[in-house]
PDB file of C-alpha atoms in Angstrom:
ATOM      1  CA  UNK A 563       5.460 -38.852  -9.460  1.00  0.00           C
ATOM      2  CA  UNK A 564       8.885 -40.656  -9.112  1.00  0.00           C
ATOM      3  CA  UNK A 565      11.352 -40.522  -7.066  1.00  0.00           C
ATOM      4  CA  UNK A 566      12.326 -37.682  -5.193  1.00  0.00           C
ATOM      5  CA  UNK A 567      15.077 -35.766  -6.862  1.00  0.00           C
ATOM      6  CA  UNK A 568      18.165 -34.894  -3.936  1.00  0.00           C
ATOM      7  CA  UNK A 569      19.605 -32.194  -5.029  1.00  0.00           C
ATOM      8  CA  UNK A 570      16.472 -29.349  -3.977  1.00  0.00           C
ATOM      9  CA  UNK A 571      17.661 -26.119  -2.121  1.00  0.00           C
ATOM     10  CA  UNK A 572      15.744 -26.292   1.145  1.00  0.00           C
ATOM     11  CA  UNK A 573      16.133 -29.335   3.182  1.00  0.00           C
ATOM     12  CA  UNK A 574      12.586 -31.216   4.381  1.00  0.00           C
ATOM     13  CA  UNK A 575      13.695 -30.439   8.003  1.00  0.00           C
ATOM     14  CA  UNK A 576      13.514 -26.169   7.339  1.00  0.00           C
ATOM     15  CA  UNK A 577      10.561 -27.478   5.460  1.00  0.00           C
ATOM     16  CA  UNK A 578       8.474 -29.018   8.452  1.00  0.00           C
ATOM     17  CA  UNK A 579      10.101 -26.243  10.743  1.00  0.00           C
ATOM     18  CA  UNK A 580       8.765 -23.433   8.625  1.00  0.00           C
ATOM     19  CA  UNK A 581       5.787 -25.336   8.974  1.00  0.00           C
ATOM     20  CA  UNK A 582       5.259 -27.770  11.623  1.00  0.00           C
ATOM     21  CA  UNK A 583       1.997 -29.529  10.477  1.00  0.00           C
ATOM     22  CA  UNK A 584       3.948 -30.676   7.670  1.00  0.00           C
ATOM     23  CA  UNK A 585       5.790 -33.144   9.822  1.00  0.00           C
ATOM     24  CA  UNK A 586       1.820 -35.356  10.102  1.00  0.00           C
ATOM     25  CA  UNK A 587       1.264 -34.431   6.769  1.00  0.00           C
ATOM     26  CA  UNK A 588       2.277 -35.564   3.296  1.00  0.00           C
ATOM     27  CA  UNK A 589       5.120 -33.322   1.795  1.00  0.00           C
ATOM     28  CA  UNK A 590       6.630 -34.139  -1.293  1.00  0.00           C
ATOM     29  CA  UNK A 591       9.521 -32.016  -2.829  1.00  0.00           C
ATOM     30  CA  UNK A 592       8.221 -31.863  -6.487  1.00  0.00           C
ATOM     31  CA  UNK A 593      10.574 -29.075  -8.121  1.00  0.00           C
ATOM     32  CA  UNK A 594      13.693 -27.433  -7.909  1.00  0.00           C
ATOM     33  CA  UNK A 595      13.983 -24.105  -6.470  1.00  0.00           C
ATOM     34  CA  UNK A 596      13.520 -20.859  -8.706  1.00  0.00           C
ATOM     35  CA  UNK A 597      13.291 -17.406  -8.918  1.00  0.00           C
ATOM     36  CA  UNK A 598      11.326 -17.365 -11.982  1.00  0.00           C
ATOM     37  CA  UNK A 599       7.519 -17.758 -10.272  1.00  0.00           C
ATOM     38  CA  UNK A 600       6.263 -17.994  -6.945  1.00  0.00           C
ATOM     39  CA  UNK A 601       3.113 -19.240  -5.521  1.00  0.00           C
ATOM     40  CA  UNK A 602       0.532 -16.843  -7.411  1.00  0.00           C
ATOM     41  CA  UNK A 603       1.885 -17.787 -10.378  1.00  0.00           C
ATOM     42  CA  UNK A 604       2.271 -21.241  -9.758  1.00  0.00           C
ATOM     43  CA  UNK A 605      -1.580 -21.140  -8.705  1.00  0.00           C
ATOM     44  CA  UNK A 606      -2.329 -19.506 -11.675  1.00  0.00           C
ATOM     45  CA  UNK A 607      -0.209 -22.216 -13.436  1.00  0.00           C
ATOM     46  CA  UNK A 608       2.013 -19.543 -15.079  1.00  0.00           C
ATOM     47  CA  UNK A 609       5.435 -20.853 -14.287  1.00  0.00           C
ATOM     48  CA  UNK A 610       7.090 -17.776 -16.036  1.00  0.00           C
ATOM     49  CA  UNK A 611       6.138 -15.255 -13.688  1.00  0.00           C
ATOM     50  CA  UNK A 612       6.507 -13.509 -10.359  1.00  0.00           C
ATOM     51  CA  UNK A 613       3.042 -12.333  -9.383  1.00  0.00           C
ATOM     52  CA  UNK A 614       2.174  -9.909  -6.842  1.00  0.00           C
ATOM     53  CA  UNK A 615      -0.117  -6.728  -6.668  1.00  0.00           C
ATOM     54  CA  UNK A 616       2.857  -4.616  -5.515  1.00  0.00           C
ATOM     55  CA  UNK A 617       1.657  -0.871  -6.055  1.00  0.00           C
ATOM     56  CA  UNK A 618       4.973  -0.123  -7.527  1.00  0.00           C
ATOM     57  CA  UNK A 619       4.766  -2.699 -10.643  1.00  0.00           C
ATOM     58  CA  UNK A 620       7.729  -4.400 -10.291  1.00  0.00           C
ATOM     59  CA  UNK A 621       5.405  -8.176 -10.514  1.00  0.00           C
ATOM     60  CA  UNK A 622       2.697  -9.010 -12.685  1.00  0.00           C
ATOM     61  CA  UNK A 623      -0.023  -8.377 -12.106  1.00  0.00           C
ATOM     62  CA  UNK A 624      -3.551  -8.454 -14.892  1.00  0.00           C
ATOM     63  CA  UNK A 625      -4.342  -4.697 -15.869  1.00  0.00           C
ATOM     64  CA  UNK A 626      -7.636  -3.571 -14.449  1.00  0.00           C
ATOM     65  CA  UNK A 627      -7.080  -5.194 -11.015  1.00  0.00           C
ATOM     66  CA  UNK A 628      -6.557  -3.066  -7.870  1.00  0.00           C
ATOM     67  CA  UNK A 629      -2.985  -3.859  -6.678  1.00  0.00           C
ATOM     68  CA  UNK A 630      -3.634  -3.833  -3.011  1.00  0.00           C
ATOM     69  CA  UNK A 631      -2.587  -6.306  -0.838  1.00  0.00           C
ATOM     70  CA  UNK A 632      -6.078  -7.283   0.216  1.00  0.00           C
ATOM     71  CA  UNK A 633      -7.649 -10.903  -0.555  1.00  0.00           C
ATOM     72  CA  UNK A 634     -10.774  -9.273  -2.715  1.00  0.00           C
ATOM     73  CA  UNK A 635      -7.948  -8.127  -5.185  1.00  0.00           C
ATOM     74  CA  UNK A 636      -6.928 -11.753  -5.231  1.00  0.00           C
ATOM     75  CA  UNK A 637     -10.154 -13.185  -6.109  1.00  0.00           C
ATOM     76  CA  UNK A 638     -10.853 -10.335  -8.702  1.00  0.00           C
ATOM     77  CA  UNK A 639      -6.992 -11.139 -10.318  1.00  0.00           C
ATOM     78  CA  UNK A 640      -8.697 -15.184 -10.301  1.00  0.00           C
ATOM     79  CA  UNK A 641     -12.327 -13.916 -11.443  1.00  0.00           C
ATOM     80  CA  UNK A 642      -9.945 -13.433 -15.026  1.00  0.00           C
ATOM     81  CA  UNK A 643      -9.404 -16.732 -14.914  1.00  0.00           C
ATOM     82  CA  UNK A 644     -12.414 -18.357 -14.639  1.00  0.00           C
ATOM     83  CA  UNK A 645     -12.453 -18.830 -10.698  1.00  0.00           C
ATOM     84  CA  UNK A 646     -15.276 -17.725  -8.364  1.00  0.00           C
ATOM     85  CA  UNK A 647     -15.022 -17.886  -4.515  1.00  0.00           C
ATOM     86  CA  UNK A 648     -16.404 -21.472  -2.674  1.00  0.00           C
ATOM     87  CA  UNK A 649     -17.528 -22.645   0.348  1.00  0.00           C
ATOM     88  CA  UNK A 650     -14.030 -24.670   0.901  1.00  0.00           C
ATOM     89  CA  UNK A 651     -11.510 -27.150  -0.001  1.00  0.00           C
ATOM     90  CA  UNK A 652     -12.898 -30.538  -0.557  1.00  0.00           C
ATOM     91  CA  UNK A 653     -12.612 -31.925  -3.691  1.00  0.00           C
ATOM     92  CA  UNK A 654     -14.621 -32.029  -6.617  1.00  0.00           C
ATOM     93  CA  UNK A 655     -13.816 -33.994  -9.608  1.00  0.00           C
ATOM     94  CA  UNK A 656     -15.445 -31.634 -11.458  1.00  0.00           C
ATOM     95  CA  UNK A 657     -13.377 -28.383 -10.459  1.00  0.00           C
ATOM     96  CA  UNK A 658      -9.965 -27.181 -10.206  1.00  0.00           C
ATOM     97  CA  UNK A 659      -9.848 -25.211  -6.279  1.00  0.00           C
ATOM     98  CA  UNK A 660      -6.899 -22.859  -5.108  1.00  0.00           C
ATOM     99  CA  UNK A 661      -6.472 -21.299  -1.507  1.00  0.00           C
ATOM    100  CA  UNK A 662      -5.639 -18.284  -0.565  1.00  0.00           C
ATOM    101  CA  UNK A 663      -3.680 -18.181   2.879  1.00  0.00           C
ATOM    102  CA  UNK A 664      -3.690 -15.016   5.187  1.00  0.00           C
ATOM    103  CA  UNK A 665      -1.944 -13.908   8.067  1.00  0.00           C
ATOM    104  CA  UNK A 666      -3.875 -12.926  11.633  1.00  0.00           C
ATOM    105  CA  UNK A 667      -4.455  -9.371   9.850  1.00  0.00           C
ATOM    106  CA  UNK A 668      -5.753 -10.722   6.948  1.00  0.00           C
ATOM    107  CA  UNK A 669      -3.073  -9.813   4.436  1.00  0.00           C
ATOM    108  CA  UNK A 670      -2.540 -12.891   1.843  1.00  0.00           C
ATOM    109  CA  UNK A 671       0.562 -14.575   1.960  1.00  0.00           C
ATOM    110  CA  UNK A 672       0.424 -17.831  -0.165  1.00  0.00           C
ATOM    111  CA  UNK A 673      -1.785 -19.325  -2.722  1.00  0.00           C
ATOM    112  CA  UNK A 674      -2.263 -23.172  -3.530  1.00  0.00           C
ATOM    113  CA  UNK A 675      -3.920 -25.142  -6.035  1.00  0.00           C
ATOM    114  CA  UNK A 676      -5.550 -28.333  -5.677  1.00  0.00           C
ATOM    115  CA  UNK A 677      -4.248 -31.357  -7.998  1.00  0.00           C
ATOM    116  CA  UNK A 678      -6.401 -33.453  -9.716  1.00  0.00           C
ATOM    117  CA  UNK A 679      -6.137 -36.302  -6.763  1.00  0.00           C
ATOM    118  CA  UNK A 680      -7.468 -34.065  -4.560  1.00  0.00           C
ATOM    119  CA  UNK A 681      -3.456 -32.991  -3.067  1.00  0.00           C
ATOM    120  CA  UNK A 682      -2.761 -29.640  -3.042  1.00  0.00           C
ATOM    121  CA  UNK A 683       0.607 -28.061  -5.037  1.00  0.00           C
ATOM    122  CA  UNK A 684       2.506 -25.025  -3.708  1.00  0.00           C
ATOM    123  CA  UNK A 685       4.858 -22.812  -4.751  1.00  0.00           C
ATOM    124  CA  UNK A 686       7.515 -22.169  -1.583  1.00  0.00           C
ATOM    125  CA  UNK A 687       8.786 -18.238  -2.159  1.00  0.00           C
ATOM    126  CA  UNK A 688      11.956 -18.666  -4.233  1.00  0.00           C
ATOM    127  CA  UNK A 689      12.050 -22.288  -3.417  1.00  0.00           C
ATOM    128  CA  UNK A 690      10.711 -25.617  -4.275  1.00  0.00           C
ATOM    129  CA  UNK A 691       7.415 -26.836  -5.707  1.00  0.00           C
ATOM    130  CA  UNK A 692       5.598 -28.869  -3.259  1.00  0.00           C
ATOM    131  CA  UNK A 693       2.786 -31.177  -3.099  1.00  0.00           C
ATOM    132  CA  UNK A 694       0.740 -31.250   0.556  1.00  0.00           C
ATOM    133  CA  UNK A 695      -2.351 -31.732   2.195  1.00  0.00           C
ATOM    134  CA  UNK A 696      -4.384 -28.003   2.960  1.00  0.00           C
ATOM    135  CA  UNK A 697      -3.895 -28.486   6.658  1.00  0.00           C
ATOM    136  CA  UNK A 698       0.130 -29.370   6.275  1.00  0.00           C
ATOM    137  CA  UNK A 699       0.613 -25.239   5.684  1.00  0.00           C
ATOM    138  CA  UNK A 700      -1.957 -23.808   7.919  1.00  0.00           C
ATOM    139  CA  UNK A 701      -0.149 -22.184  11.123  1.00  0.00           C
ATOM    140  CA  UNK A 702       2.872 -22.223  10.007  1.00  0.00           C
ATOM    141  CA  UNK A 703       4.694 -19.099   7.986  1.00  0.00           C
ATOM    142  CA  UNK A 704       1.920 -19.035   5.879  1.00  0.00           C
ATOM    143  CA  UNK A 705      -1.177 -18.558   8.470  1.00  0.00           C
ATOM    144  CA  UNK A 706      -4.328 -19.700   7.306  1.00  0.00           C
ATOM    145  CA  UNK A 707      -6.816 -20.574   4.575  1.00  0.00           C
ATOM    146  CA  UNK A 708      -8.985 -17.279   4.355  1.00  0.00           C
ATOM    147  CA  UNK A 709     -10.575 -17.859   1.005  1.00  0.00           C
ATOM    148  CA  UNK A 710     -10.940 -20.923  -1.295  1.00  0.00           C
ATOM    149  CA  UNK A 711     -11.628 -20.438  -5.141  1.00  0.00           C
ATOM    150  CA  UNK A 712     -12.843 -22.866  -7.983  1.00  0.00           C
ATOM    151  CA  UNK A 713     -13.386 -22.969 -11.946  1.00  0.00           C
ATOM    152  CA  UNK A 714     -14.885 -25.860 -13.600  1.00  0.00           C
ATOM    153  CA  UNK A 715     -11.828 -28.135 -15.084  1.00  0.00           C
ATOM    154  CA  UNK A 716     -11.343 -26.763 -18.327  1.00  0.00           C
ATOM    155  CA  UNK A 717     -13.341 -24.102 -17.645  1.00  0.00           C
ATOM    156  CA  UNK A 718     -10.470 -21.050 -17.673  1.00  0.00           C
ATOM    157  CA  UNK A 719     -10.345 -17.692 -19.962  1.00  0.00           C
ATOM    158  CA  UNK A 720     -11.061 -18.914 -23.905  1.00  0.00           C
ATOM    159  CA  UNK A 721      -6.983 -18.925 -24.649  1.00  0.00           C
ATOM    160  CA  UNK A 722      -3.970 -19.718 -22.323  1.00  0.00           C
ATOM    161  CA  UNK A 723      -4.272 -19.869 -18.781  1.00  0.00           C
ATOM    162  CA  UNK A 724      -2.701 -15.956 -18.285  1.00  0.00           C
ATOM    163  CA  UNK A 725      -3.606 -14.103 -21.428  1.00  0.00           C
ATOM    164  CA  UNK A 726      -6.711 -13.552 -19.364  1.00  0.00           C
ATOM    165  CA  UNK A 727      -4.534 -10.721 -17.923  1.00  0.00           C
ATOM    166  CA  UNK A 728      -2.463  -8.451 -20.120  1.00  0.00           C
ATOM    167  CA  UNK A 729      -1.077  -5.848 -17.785  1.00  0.00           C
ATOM    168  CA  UNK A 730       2.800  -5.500 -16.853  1.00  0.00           C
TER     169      UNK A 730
END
């Protein structure tokens, strides 16, 4: 990947503090920050949007899906994009996996998506793009892995990765 660009907006130290396992766990600052996306979209590799079932509208969101903040809307928003749930996070040459983190009352927080080696990638809020092991974000801000998903690798919706989803 190169090497690590300097100039990111949140140092590696509020990184590992926002999320302590991080500090015996590969983290590697892998994008500038930006308001643009955050980690739905970024799992759902659409880098030009903010995604979020907010009952208001103000996010994207795909039309026909129940904007509740509840993991099963989650995995139906995903379903339109070719992912079903799985058992968990190993990887699978074969399958492209993302994670859906909760907190302790079940309401997701975060999404990540598994890279082809087998890292994971993460979208940070606002902030930067991150590559990580699963366990680095687990009990930290974040909470927990509640819910993994996988598609076969080229196996999305028959056009680009988000026309799946035509709402907002």
């Amino acid at each position: 990947m190169g090497a690590q660009p300097q100039s990111h907006g949140v140092s590696r130290a509020t990184i590992t503090a926002a999320f302590p396992r991080l500090k015996r766990h590969s983290l590697l600052l892998t994008s500038p920050p930006t308001p643009a996306y955050n980690c739905i979209g970024w799992a759902a590799e659409d880098p030009a949007r903010f995604w979020w079932p907010d009952p208001q509208g103000f996010a994207y969101w795909p039309a026909g899906v129940s904007r509740t903040e509840e993991i099963p809307s989650f995995v139906a928003a995903f379903a339109l994009l070719g992912y079903a749930p799985c058992a968990d996070g190993s990887h699978e040459r074969q399958y492209q996996k993302l994670a859906i983190f909760a907190d302790q009352n079940g309401k997701p927080t975060h999404m990540a998506r598994q890279l082809k080696n087998g890292q994971w990638t993460s979208k940070l809020g606002r902030e930067e793009d991150i590559a990580h092991s699963i366990y680095g974000l687990e009990s930290g801000r974040y909470g927990n892995v509640v819910q993994y998903l996988k598609r076969p690798i080229g196996g999305g919706p028959p056009s680009s990765g988000n026309s799946a989803a035509s709402g907002n």
